[in-house]
């Protein structure tokens, strides 16, 4: 079975600085999808960024980018120019085609003013 | 509606009671997922529908849990004879198509507390 690991239960970053959240996963599949979701306190979970495993180029969405290392099964999220609104739980998720999503345990990110 | 809605938002049940949790996905979305999220944890998959077909129910923790989506839109998650370990937030998510990298849109969740 696929598993997703986030080894950092909590992280903090100074406003305007850069932070990287780690994610590793275990799979025997060659084609799959990876996601980072954000869950602000008492608010709905929203998609931050996604990556298709067959694409070598790392995905970017404005201040958010990923470092996808397929051989190492690593999928880290980099947040640049951190803002107070970035404070949230961040979940890494894995999905192979047509299968259910597998989420990691999450990393709580605090942004310090 | 503009997004995924869930009702009730909060539910308190006495142990042994049956509960029904409702999910209204975004109109036209084919896929619908149910997750259970314990406090401070990531969502755990429960079940998945493609239209009215329940394609995967491998995450349902026991036969006390039952989900349906009879007309391929609204879905109900039913928990019979609730127990304290059922206390969690139950999340519903929908996506436009089936199977791949498409975005899941999450509802606000139903927080179930079993006393």
JSON list of C-alpha atoms in Angstrom, two decimals:
[
{"chain": "A", "resi": 1, "resn": "UNK", "atom": "CA", "xyz": [0.00, 0.00, 0.00]},
{"chain": "A", "resi": 2, "resn": "UNK", "atom": "CA", "xyz": [1.12, 3.51, -0.69]},
{"chain": "A", "resi": 3, "resn": "UNK", "atom": "CA", "xyz": [2.19, 5.65, 2.24]},
{"chain": "A", "resi": 4, "resn": "UNK", "atom": "CA", "xyz": [2.99, 9.33, 2.59]},
{"chain": "A", "resi": 5, "resn": "UNK", "atom": "CA", "xyz": [5.33, 10.64, 5.27]},
{"chain": "A", "resi": 6, "resn": "UNK", "atom": "CA", "xyz": [5.80, 14.20, 6.47]},
{"chain": "A", "resi": 7, "resn": "UNK", "atom": "CA", "xyz": [8.62, 14.20, 8.97]},
{"chain": "A", "resi": 8, "resn": "UNK", "atom": "CA", "xyz": [8.11, 17.74, 10.25]},
{"chain": "A", "resi": 9, "resn": "UNK", "atom": "CA", "xyz": [5.05, 17.98, 12.52]},
{"chain": "A", "resi": 10, "resn": "UNK", "atom": "CA", "xyz": [5.63, 21.72, 12.97]},
{"chain": "A", "resi": 11, "resn": "UNK", "atom": "CA", "xyz": [7.61, 24.40, 11.19]},
{"chain": "A", "resi": 12, "resn": "UNK", "atom": "CA", "xyz": [7.93, 28.13, 11.60]},
{"chain": "A", "resi": 13, "resn": "UNK", "atom": "CA", "xyz": [9.17, 30.85, 9.28]},
{"chain": "A", "resi": 14, "resn": "UNK", "atom": "CA", "xyz": [9.71, 34.55, 9.55]},
{"chain": "A", "resi": 15, "resn": "UNK", "atom": "CA", "xyz": [7.46, 36.69, 7.41]},
{"chain": "A", "resi": 16, "resn": "UNK", "atom": "CA", "xyz": [9.01, 37.33, 3.96]},
{"chain": "A", "resi": 17, "resn": "UNK", "atom": "CA", "xyz": [11.44, 34.43, 4.37]},
{"chain": "A", "resi": 18, "resn": "UNK", "atom": "CA", "xyz": [11.46, 31.07, 2.59]},
{"chain": "A", "resi": 19, "resn": "UNK", "atom": "CA", "xyz": [10.50, 27.73, 4.07]},
{"chain": "A", "resi": 20, "resn": "UNK", "atom": "CA", "xyz": [10.59, 24.18, 2.74]},
{"chain": "A", "resi": 21, "resn": "UNK", "atom": "CA", "xyz": [8.21, 21.44, 3.85]},
{"chain": "A", "resi": 22, "resn": "UNK", "atom": "CA", "xyz": [9.28, 17.84, 3.33]},
{"chain": "A", "resi": 23, "resn": "UNK", "atom": "CA", "xyz": [7.28, 14.91, 1.98]},
{"chain": "A", "resi": 24, "resn": "UNK", "atom": "CA", "xyz": [8.31, 11.40, 1.05]},
{"chain": "A", "resi": 25, "resn": "UNK", "atom": "CA", "xyz": [6.15, 8.62, -0.27]},
{"chain": "A", "resi": 26, "resn": "UNK", "atom": "CA", "xyz": [6.33, 4.95, -0.99]},
{"chain": "A", "resi": 27, "resn": "UNK", "atom": "CA", "xyz": [4.91, 3.40, -4.14]},
{"chain": "A", "resi": 28, "resn": "UNK", "atom": "CA", "xyz": [5.65, 0.75, -6.73]},
{"chain": "A", "resi": 29, "resn": "UNK", "atom": "CA", "xyz": [3.72, 2.63, -9.40]},
{"chain": "A", "resi": 30, "resn": "UNK", "atom": "CA", "xyz": [5.48, 4.57, -12.13]},
{"chain": "A", "resi": 31, "resn": "UNK", "atom": "CA", "xyz": [2.65, 6.92, -13.03]},
{"chain": "A", "resi": 32, "resn": "UNK", "atom": "CA", "xyz": [0.95, 8.88, -10.30]},
{"chain": "A", "resi": 33, "resn": "UNK", "atom": "CA", "xyz": [0.14, 12.37, -9.05]},
{"chain": "A", "resi": 34, "resn": "UNK", "atom": "CA", "xyz": [1.30, 14.35, -6.05]},
{"chain": "A", "resi": 35, "resn": "UNK", "atom": "CA", "xyz": [-0.41, 17.24, -4.33]},
{"chain": "A", "resi": 36, "resn": "UNK", "atom": "CA", "xyz": [0.07, 19.77, -1.59]},
{"chain": "A", "resi": 37, "resn": "UNK", "atom": "CA", "xyz": [-3.08, 20.89, 0.20]},
{"chain": "A", "resi": 38, "resn": "UNK", "atom": "CA", "xyz": [-3.44, 23.72, 2.71]},
{"chain": "A", "resi": 39, "resn": "UNK", "atom": "CA", "xyz": [-5.91, 23.65, 5.58]},
{"chain": "A", "resi": 40, "resn": "UNK", "atom": "CA", "xyz": [-6.15, 27.00, 7.41]},
{"chain": "A", "resi": 41, "resn": "UNK", "atom": "CA", "xyz": [-7.55, 26.94, 10.94]},
{"chain": "A", "resi": 42, "resn": "UNK", "atom": "CA", "xyz": [-11.28, 26.22, 10.87]},
{"chain": "A", "resi": 43, "resn": "UNK", "atom": "CA", "xyz": [-11.36, 26.61, 7.12]},
{"chain": "A", "resi": 44, "resn": "UNK", "atom": "CA", "xyz": [-11.71, 24.34, 4.15]},
{"chain": "A", "resi": 45, "resn": "UNK", "atom": "CA", "xyz": [-8.82, 22.46, 2.61]},
{"chain": "A", "resi": 46, "resn": "UNK", "atom": "CA", "xyz": [-7.61, 23.95, -0.66]},
{"chain": "A", "resi": 47, "resn": "UNK", "atom": "CA", "xyz": [-5.18, 22.79, -3.30]},
{"chain": "A", "resi": 48, "resn": "UNK", "atom": "CA", "xyz": [-1.83, 24.58, -3.33]},
{"chain": "A", "resi": 49, "resn": "UNK", "atom": "CA", "xyz": [0.03, 22.81, -6.10]},
{"chain": "A", "resi": 50, "resn": "UNK", "atom": "CA", "xyz": [0.14, 19.50, -7.95]},
{"chain": "A", "resi": 51, "resn": "UNK", "atom": "CA", "xyz": [2.69, 17.48, -9.92]},
{"chain": "A", "resi": 52, "resn": "UNK", "atom": "CA", "xyz": [2.28, 14.68, -12.42]},
{"chain": "A", "resi": 53, "resn": "UNK", "atom": "CA", "xyz": [5.00, 12.09, -11.98]},
{"chain": "A", "resi": 54, "resn": "UNK", "atom": "CA", "xyz": [5.75, 11.78, -15.69]},
{"chain": "A", "resi": 55, "resn": "UNK", "atom": "CA", "xyz": [6.66, 15.46, -15.87]},
{"chain": "A", "resi": 56, "resn": "UNK", "atom": "CA", "xyz": [10.26, 16.17, -15.05]},
{"chain": "A", "resi": 57, "resn": "UNK", "atom": "CA", "xyz": [9.78, 19.89, -14.67]},
{"chain": "A", "resi": 58, "resn": "UNK", "atom": "CA", "xyz": [8.93, 20.99, -11.15]},
{"chain": "A", "resi": 59, "resn": "UNK", "atom": "CA", "xyz": [5.53, 22.66, -10.76]},
{"chain": "A", "resi": 60, "resn": "UNK", "atom": "CA", "xyz": [5.32, 26.28, -9.65]},
{"chain": "A", "resi": 61, "resn": "UNK", "atom": "CA", "xyz": [2.36, 28.43, -8.62]},
{"chain": "A", "resi": 62, "resn": "UNK", "atom": "CA", "xyz": [3.37, 31.98, -7.82]},
{"chain": "A", "resi": 63, "resn": "UNK", "atom": "CA", "xyz": [5.22, 31.85, -4.46]},
{"chain": "A", "resi": 64, "resn": "UNK", "atom": "CA", "xyz": [4.84, 28.07, -4.22]},
{"chain": "A", "resi": 65, "resn": "UNK", "atom": "CA", "xyz": [7.12, 25.58, -5.92]},
{"chain": "A", "resi": 66, "resn": "UNK", "atom": "CA", "xyz": [8.01, 21.94, -5.52]},
{"chain": "A", "resi": 67, "resn": "UNK", "atom": "CA", "xyz": [11.18, 19.92, -5.68]},
{"chain": "A", "resi": 68, "resn": "UNK", "atom": "CA", "xyz": [10.12, 16.59, -7.14]},
{"chain": "A", "resi": 69, "resn": "UNK", "atom": "CA", "xyz": [12.75, 13.87, -6.95]},
{"chain": "A", "resi": 70, "resn": "UNK", "atom": "CA", "xyz": [11.13, 10.76, -8.45]},
{"chain": "A", "resi": 71, "resn": "UNK", "atom": "CA", "xyz": [13.98, 8.35, -7.79]},
{"chain": "A", "resi": 72, "resn": "UNK", "atom": "CA", "xyz": [14.15, 9.43, -4.16]},
{"chain": "A", "resi": 73, "resn": "UNK", "atom": "CA", "xyz": [10.35, 9.51, -3.89]},
{"chain": "A", "resi": 74, "resn": "UNK", "atom": "CA", "xyz": [10.54, 12.99, -2.45]},
{"chain": "A", "resi": 75, "resn": "UNK", "atom": "CA", "xyz": [8.15, 15.89, -3.03]},
{"chain": "A", "resi": 76, "resn": "UNK", "atom": "CA", "xyz": [9.01, 18.99, -1.01]},
{"chain": "A", "resi": 77, "resn": "UNK", "atom": "CA", "xyz": [7.12, 22.29, -1.03]},
{"chain": "A", "resi": 78, "resn": "UNK", "atom": "CA", "xyz": [8.94, 25.61, -1.01]},
{"chain": "A", "resi": 79, "resn": "UNK", "atom": "CA", "xyz": [7.09, 28.75, 0.03]},
{"chain": "A", "resi": 80, "resn": "UNK", "atom": "CA", "xyz": [8.88, 31.96, -0.88]},
{"chain": "A", "resi": 81, "resn": "UNK", "atom": "CA", "xyz": [8.22, 35.40, 0.59]},
{"chain": "A", "resi": 82, "resn": "UNK", "atom": "CA", "xyz": [6.08, 33.86, 3.35]},
{"chain": "A", "resi": 83, "resn": "UNK", "atom": "CA", "xyz": [2.98, 35.77, 4.36]},
{"chain": "A", "resi": 84, "resn": "UNK", "atom": "CA", "xyz": [0.90, 35.66, 7.52]},
{"chain": "A", "resi": 85, "resn": "UNK", "atom": "CA", "xyz": [-1.91, 34.08, 5.51]},
{"chain": "A", "resi": 86, "resn": "UNK", "atom": "CA", "xyz": [0.29, 31.10, 4.74]},
{"chain": "A", "resi": 87, "resn": "UNK", "atom": "CA", "xyz": [-0.08, 29.87, 8.32]},
{"chain": "A", "resi": 88, "resn": "UNK", "atom": "CA", "xyz": [-1.95, 26.57, 8.13]},
{"chain": "A", "resi": 89, "resn": "UNK", "atom": "CA", "xyz": [-1.67, 22.80, 8.16]},
{"chain": "A", "resi": 90, "resn": "UNK", "atom": "CA", "xyz": [-0.07, 21.54, 4.97]},
{"chain": "A", "resi": 91, "resn": "UNK", "atom": "CA", "xyz": [-0.80, 18.05, 3.72]},
{"chain": "A", "resi": 92, "resn": "UNK", "atom": "CA", "xyz": [1.09, 16.14, 1.08]},
{"chain": "A", "resi": 93, "resn": "UNK", "atom": "CA", "xyz": [-1.05, 13.68, -0.88]},
{"chain": "A", "resi": 94, "resn": "UNK", "atom": "CA", "xyz": [-0.48, 10.91, -3.40]},
{"chain": "A", "resi": 95, "resn": "UNK", "atom": "CA", "xyz": [-2.78, 9.38, -5.98]},
{"chain": "A", "resi": 96, "resn": "UNK", "atom": "CA", "xyz": [-2.33, 6.79, -8.68]},
{"chain": "A", "resi": 97, "resn": "UNK", "atom": "CA", "xyz": [-4.83, 6.88, -11.54]},
{"chain": "A", "resi": 98, "resn": "UNK", "atom": "CA", "xyz": [-8.34, 5.91, -10.55]},
{"chain": "A", "resi": 99, "resn": "UNK", "atom": "CA", "xyz": [-7.33, 5.15, -6.99]},
{"chain": "A", "resi": 100, "resn": "UNK", "atom": "CA", "xyz": [-8.07, 6.94, -3.77]},
{"chain": "A", "resi": 101, "resn": "UNK", "atom": "CA", "xyz": [-5.96, 9.74, -2.35]},
{"chain": "A", "resi": 102, "resn": "UNK", "atom": "CA", "xyz": [-3.44, 9.00, 0.39]},
{"chain": "A", "resi": 103, "resn": "UNK", "atom": "CA", "xyz": [-2.62, 11.93, 2.67]},
{"chain": "A", "resi": 104, "resn": "UNK", "atom": "CA", "xyz": [0.34, 12.47, 4.94]},
{"chain": "A", "resi": 105, "resn": "UNK", "atom": "CA", "xyz": [-0.04, 13.43, 8.61]},
{"chain": "A", "resi": 106, "resn": "UNK", "atom": "CA", "xyz": [0.53, 17.10, 7.92]},
{"chain": "A", "resi": 107, "resn": "UNK", "atom": "CA", "xyz": [2.93, 19.89, 8.89]},
{"chain": "A", "resi": 108, "resn": "UNK", "atom": "CA", "xyz": [1.71, 22.83, 10.93]},
{"chain": "A", "resi": 109, "resn": "UNK", "atom": "CA", "xyz": [3.30, 26.01, 9.58]},
{"chain": "A", "resi": 110, "resn": "UNK", "atom": "CA", "xyz": [3.51, 29.13, 11.70]},
{"chain": "A", "resi": 111, "resn": "UNK", "atom": "CA", "xyz": [4.48, 32.48, 10.18]},
{"chain": "A", "resi": 112, "resn": "UNK", "atom": "CA", "xyz": [6.13, 34.91, 12.57]},
{"chain": "A", "resi": 113, "resn": "UNK", "atom": "CA", "xyz": [5.66, 38.66, 12.03]},
{"chain": "B", "resi": 1, "resn": "UNK", "atom": "CA", "xyz": [-23.94, 26.25, -5.20]},
{"chain": "B", "resi": 2, "resn": "UNK", "atom": "CA", "xyz": [-20.47, 27.65, -5.52]},
{"chain": "B", "resi": 3, "resn": "UNK", "atom": "CA", "xyz": [-18.73, 24.98, -3.50]},
{"chain": "B", "resi": 4, "resn": "UNK", "atom": "CA", "xyz": [-19.09, 21.69, -1.69]},
{"chain": "B", "resi": 5, "resn": "UNK", "atom": "CA", "xyz": [-21.47, 21.92, 1.23]},
{"chain": "B", "resi": 6, "resn": "UNK", "atom": "CA", "xyz": [-21.92, 19.57, 4.14]},
{"chain": "B", "resi": 7, "resn": "UNK", "atom": "CA", "xyz": [-24.58, 19.31, 6.80]},
{"chain": "B", "resi": 8, "resn": "UNK", "atom": "CA", "xyz": [-24.80, 19.37, 9.67]},
{"chain": "B", "resi": 9, "resn": "UNK", "atom": "CA", "xyz": [-21.60, 21.23, 10.46]},
{"chain": "B", "resi": 10, "resn": "UNK", "atom": "CA", "xyz": [-21.62, 19.89, 14.00]},
{"chain": "B", "resi": 11, "resn": "UNK", "atom": "CA", "xyz": [-23.25, 16.78, 15.37]},
{"chain": "B", "resi": 12, "resn": "UNK", "atom": "CA", "xyz": [-23.27, 15.48, 18.91]},
{"chain": "B", "resi": 13, "resn": "UNK", "atom": "CA", "xyz": [-24.50, 11.93, 19.34]},
{"chain": "B", "resi": 14, "resn": "UNK", "atom": "CA", "xyz": [-24.88, 9.65, 22.28]},
{"chain": "B", "resi": 15, "resn": "UNK", "atom": "CA", "xyz": [-23.05, 6.38, 21.99]},
{"chain": "B", "resi": 16, "resn": "UNK", "atom": "CA", "xyz": [-25.24, 3.89, 20.19]},
{"chain": "B", "resi": 17, "resn": "UNK", "atom": "CA", "xyz": [-27.18, 6.43, 18.17]},
{"chain": "B", "resi": 18, "resn": "UNK", "atom": "CA", "xyz": [-27.29, 6.40, 14.37]},
{"chain": "B", "resi": 19, "resn": "UNK", "atom": "CA", "xyz": [-26.17, 9.50, 12.46]},
{"chain": "B", "resi": 20, "resn": "UNK", "atom": "CA", "xyz": [-26.43, 10.62, 8.85]},
{"chain": "B", "resi": 21, "resn": "UNK", "atom": "CA", "xyz": [-24.05, 13.13, 7.33]},
{"chain": "B", "resi": 22, "resn": "UNK", "atom": "CA", "xyz": [-24.88, 14.85, 4.05]},
{"chain": "B", "resi": 23, "resn": "UNK", "atom": "CA", "xyz": [-22.65, 16.09, 1.27]},
{"chain": "B", "resi": 24, "resn": "UNK", "atom": "CA", "xyz": [-23.73, 18.31, -1.62]},
{"chain": "B", "resi": 25, "resn": "UNK", "atom": "CA", "xyz": [-20.93, 18.28, -4.21]},
{"chain": "B", "resi": 26, "resn": "UNK", "atom": "CA", "xyz": [-20.35, 20.90, -6.85]},
{"chain": "B", "resi": 27, "resn": "UNK", "atom": "CA", "xyz": [-22.94, 20.47, -9.58]},
{"chain": "B", "resi": 28, "resn": "UNK", "atom": "CA", "xyz": [-21.70, 18.25, -12.39]},
{"chain": "B", "resi": 29, "resn": "UNK", "atom": "CA", "xyz": [-18.82, 16.77, -10.48]},
{"chain": "B", "resi": 30, "resn": "UNK", "atom": "CA", "xyz": [-18.42, 13.10, -11.25]},
{"chain": "B", "resi": 31, "resn": "UNK", "atom": "CA", "xyz": [-16.23, 11.99, -8.38]},
{"chain": "B", "resi": 32, "resn": "UNK", "atom": "CA", "xyz": [-17.07, 12.19, -4.69]},
{"chain": "B", "resi": 33, "resn": "UNK", "atom": "CA", "xyz": [-14.88, 11.18, -1.78]},
{"chain": "B", "resi": 34, "resn": "UNK", "atom": "CA", "xyz": [-15.47, 10.79, 1.95]},
{"chain": "B", "resi": 35, "resn": "UNK", "atom": "CA", "xyz": [-12.64, 11.14, 4.45]},
{"chain": "B", "resi": 36, "resn": "UNK", "atom": "CA", "xyz": [-12.33, 10.86, 8.21]},
{"chain": "B", "resi": 37, "resn": "UNK", "atom": "CA", "xyz": [-9.97, 13.35, 9.87]},
{"chain": "B", "resi": 38, "resn": "UNK", "atom": "CA", "xyz": [-9.00, 12.84, 13.49]},
{"chain": "B", "resi": 39, "resn": "UNK", "atom": "CA", "xyz": [-7.77, 15.85, 15.45]},
{"chain": "B", "resi": 40, "resn": "UNK", "atom": "CA", "xyz": [-4.30, 16.89, 14.31]},
{"chain": "B", "resi": 41, "resn": "UNK", "atom": "CA", "xyz": [-4.12, 14.20, 11.64]},
{"chain": "B", "resi": 42, "resn": "UNK", "atom": "CA", "xyz": [-4.40, 14.00, 7.88]},
{"chain": "B", "resi": 43, "resn": "UNK", "atom": "CA", "xyz": [-7.60, 12.90, 6.18]},
{"chain": "B", "resi": 44, "resn": "UNK", "atom": "CA", "xyz": [-8.07, 9.15, 5.97]},
{"chain": "B", "resi": 45, "resn": "UNK", "atom": "CA", "xyz": [-9.89, 7.81, 2.93]},
{"chain": "B", "resi": 46, "resn": "UNK", "atom": "CA", "xyz": [-13.25, 6.17, 3.57]},
{"chain": "B", "resi": 47, "resn": "UNK", "atom": "CA", "xyz": [-14.99, 5.70, 0.24]},
{"chain": "B", "resi": 48, "resn": "UNK", "atom": "CA", "xyz": [-15.18, 6.93, -3.36]},
{"chain": "B", "resi": 49, "resn": "UNK", "atom": "CA", "xyz": [-18.03, 7.33, -5.82]},
{"chain": "B", "resi": 50, "resn": "UNK", "atom": "CA", "xyz": [-17.97, 7.86, -9.55]},
{"chain": "B", "resi": 51, "resn": "UNK", "atom": "CA", "xyz": [-21.45, 9.13, -10.30]},
{"chain": "B", "resi": 52, "resn": "UNK", "atom": "CA", "xyz": [-23.75, 6.74, -8.42]},
{"chain": "B", "resi": 53, "resn": "UNK", "atom": "CA", "xyz": [-21.32, 3.84, -8.40]},
{"chain": "B", "resi": 54, "resn": "UNK", "atom": "CA", "xyz": [-19.36, 3.22, -5.23]},
{"chain": "B", "resi": 55, "resn": "UNK", "atom": "CA", "xyz": [-16.01, 2.17, -6.70]},
{"chain": "B", "resi": 56, "resn": "UNK", "atom": "CA", "xyz": [-14.01, 1.85, -3.53]},
{"chain": "B", "resi": 57, "resn": "UNK", "atom": "CA", "xyz": [-15.18, 1.39, 0.03]},
{"chain": "B", "resi": 58, "resn": "UNK", "atom": "CA", "xyz": [-12.02, -0.13, 1.37]},
{"chain": "B", "resi": 59, "resn": "UNK", "atom": "CA", "xyz": [-11.51, 2.65, 3.90]},
{"chain": "B", "resi": 60, "resn": "UNK", "atom": "CA", "xyz": [-14.76, 2.20, 5.76]},
{"chain": "B", "resi": 61, "resn": "UNK", "atom": "CA", "xyz": [-13.65, 1.10, 9.23]},
{"chain": "B", "resi": 62, "resn": "UNK", "atom": "CA", "xyz": [-16.49, -1.28, 9.96]},
{"chain": "B", "resi": 63, "resn": "UNK", "atom": "CA", "xyz": [-19.86, -2.47, 8.72]},
{"chain": "B", "resi": 64, "resn": "UNK", "atom": "CA", "xyz": [-21.42, 0.25, 10.87]},
{"chain": "B", "resi": 65, "resn": "UNK", "atom": "CA", "xyz": [-20.39, 2.73, 8.19]},
{"chain": "B", "resi": 66, "resn": "UNK", "atom": "CA", "xyz": [-22.42, 2.98, 5.03]},
{"chain": "B", "resi": 67, "resn": "UNK", "atom": "CA", "xyz": [-22.37, 5.52, 2.19]},
{"chain": "B", "resi": 68, "resn": "UNK", "atom": "CA", "xyz": [-24.65, 6.10, -0.76]},
{"chain": "B", "resi": 69, "resn": "UNK", "atom": "CA", "xyz": [-25.05, 8.44, -3.71]},
{"chain": "B", "resi": 70, "resn": "UNK", "atom": "CA", "xyz": [-28.21, 7.13, -5.35]},
{"chain": "B", "resi": 71, "resn": "UNK", "atom": "CA", "xyz": [-28.64, 9.76, -8.07]},
{"chain": "B", "resi": 72, "resn": "UNK", "atom": "CA", "xyz": [-25.01, 10.59, -8.63]},
{"chain": "B", "resi": 73, "resn": "UNK", "atom": "CA", "xyz": [-25.13, 13.94, -6.86]},
{"chain": "B", "resi": 74, "resn": "UNK", "atom": "CA", "xyz": [-25.88, 14.24, -3.13]},
{"chain": "B", "resi": 75, "resn": "UNK", "atom": "CA", "xyz": [-24.22, 11.67, -0.91]},
{"chain": "B", "resi": 76, "resn": "UNK", "atom": "CA", "xyz": [-24.97, 10.50, 2.60]},
{"chain": "B", "resi": 77, "resn": "UNK", "atom": "CA", "xyz": [-22.59, 8.84, 5.02]},
{"chain": "B", "resi": 78, "resn": "UNK", "atom": "CA", "xyz": [-24.40, 6.89, 7.67]},
{"chain": "B", "resi": 79, "resn": "UNK", "atom": "CA", "xyz": [-22.89, 5.60, 10.88]},
{"chain": "B", "resi": 80, "resn": "UNK", "atom": "CA", "xyz": [-24.89, 3.12, 12.88]},
{"chain": "B", "resi": 81, "resn": "UNK", "atom": "CA", "xyz": [-24.53, 2.52, 16.62]},
{"chain": "B", "resi": 82, "resn": "UNK", "atom": "CA", "xyz": [-21.95, 5.27, 17.00]},
{"chain": "B", "resi": 83, "resn": "UNK", "atom": "CA", "xyz": [-18.98, 4.71, 19.29]},
{"chain": "B", "resi": 84, "resn": "UNK", "atom": "CA", "xyz": [-16.59, 7.18, 20.88]},
{"chain": "B", "resi": 85, "resn": "UNK", "atom": "CA", "xyz": [-13.82, 6.31, 18.41]},
{"chain": "B", "resi": 86, "resn": "UNK", "atom": "CA", "xyz": [-16.06, 7.58, 15.61]},
{"chain": "B", "resi": 87, "resn": "UNK", "atom": "CA", "xyz": [-15.55, 11.12, 16.90]},
{"chain": "B", "resi": 88, "resn": "UNK", "atom": "CA", "xyz": [-13.78, 13.02, 14.11]},
{"chain": "B", "resi": 89, "resn": "UNK", "atom": "CA", "xyz": [-14.32, 15.51, 11.33]},
{"chain": "B", "resi": 90, "resn": "UNK", "atom": "CA", "xyz": [-15.86, 13.90, 8.26]},
{"chain": "B", "resi": 91, "resn": "UNK", "atom": "CA", "xyz": [-14.81, 15.59, 5.04]},
{"chain": "B", "resi": 92, "resn": "UNK", "atom": "CA", "xyz": [-16.43, 15.33, 1.67]},
{"chain": "B", "resi": 93, "resn": "UNK", "atom": "CA", "xyz": [-14.66, 16.26, -1.55]},
{"chain": "B", "resi": 94, "resn": "UNK", "atom": "CA", "xyz": [-15.70, 16.29, -5.19]},
{"chain": "B", "resi": 95, "resn": "UNK", "atom": "CA", "xyz": [-13.90, 16.58, -8.50]},
{"chain": "B", "resi": 96, "resn": "UNK", "atom": "CA", "xyz": [-15.06, 17.24, -12.03]},
{"chain": "B", "resi": 97, "resn": "UNK", "atom": "CA", "xyz": [-13.72, 14.14, -13.69]},
{"chain": "B", "resi": 98, "resn": "UNK", "atom": "CA", "xyz": [-12.57, 10.76, -12.57]},
{"chain": "B", "resi": 99, "resn": "UNK", "atom": "CA", "xyz": [-9.24, 9.28, -11.87]},
{"chain": "B", "resi": 100, "resn": "UNK", "atom": "CA", "xyz": [-6.31, 11.59, -12.41]},
{"chain": "B", "resi": 101, "resn": "UNK", "atom": "CA", "xyz": [-4.64, 14.80, -11.33]},
{"chain": "B", "resi": 102, "resn": "UNK", "atom": "CA", "xyz": [-7.79, 16.87, -11.19]},
{"chain": "B", "resi": 103, "resn": "UNK", "atom": "CA", "xyz": [-8.32, 19.06, -8.15]},
{"chain": "B", "resi": 104, "resn": "UNK", "atom": "CA", "xyz": [-10.52, 17.89, -5.32]},
{"chain": "B", "resi": 105, "resn": "UNK", "atom": "CA", "xyz": [-12.76, 20.55, -3.83]},
{"chain": "B", "resi": 106, "resn": "UNK", "atom": "CA", "xyz": [-13.37, 19.99, -0.15]},
{"chain": "B", "resi": 107, "resn": "UNK", "atom": "CA", "xyz": [-16.38, 20.84, 1.95]},
{"chain": "B", "resi": 108, "resn": "UNK", "atom": "CA", "xyz": [-16.12, 22.41, 5.40]},
{"chain": "B", "resi": 109, "resn": "UNK", "atom": "CA", "xyz": [-16.60, 19.07, 7.13]},
{"chain": "B", "resi": 110, "resn": "UNK", "atom": "CA", "xyz": [-18.97, 17.73, 9.76]},
{"chain": "B", "resi": 111, "resn": "UNK", "atom": "CA", "xyz": [-17.50, 17.55, 13.25]},
{"chain": "B", "resi": 112, "resn": "UNK", "atom": "CA", "xyz": [-18.99, 14.49, 14.97]},
{"chain": "B", "resi": 113, "resn": "UNK", "atom": "CA", "xyz": [-18.68, 14.13, 18.70]},
{"chain": "B", "resi": 114, "resn": "UNK", "atom": "CA", "xyz": [-19.86, 10.89, 20.28]},
{"chain": "B", "resi": 115, "resn": "UNK", "atom": "CA", "xyz": [-20.45, 11.07, 24.01]}
]
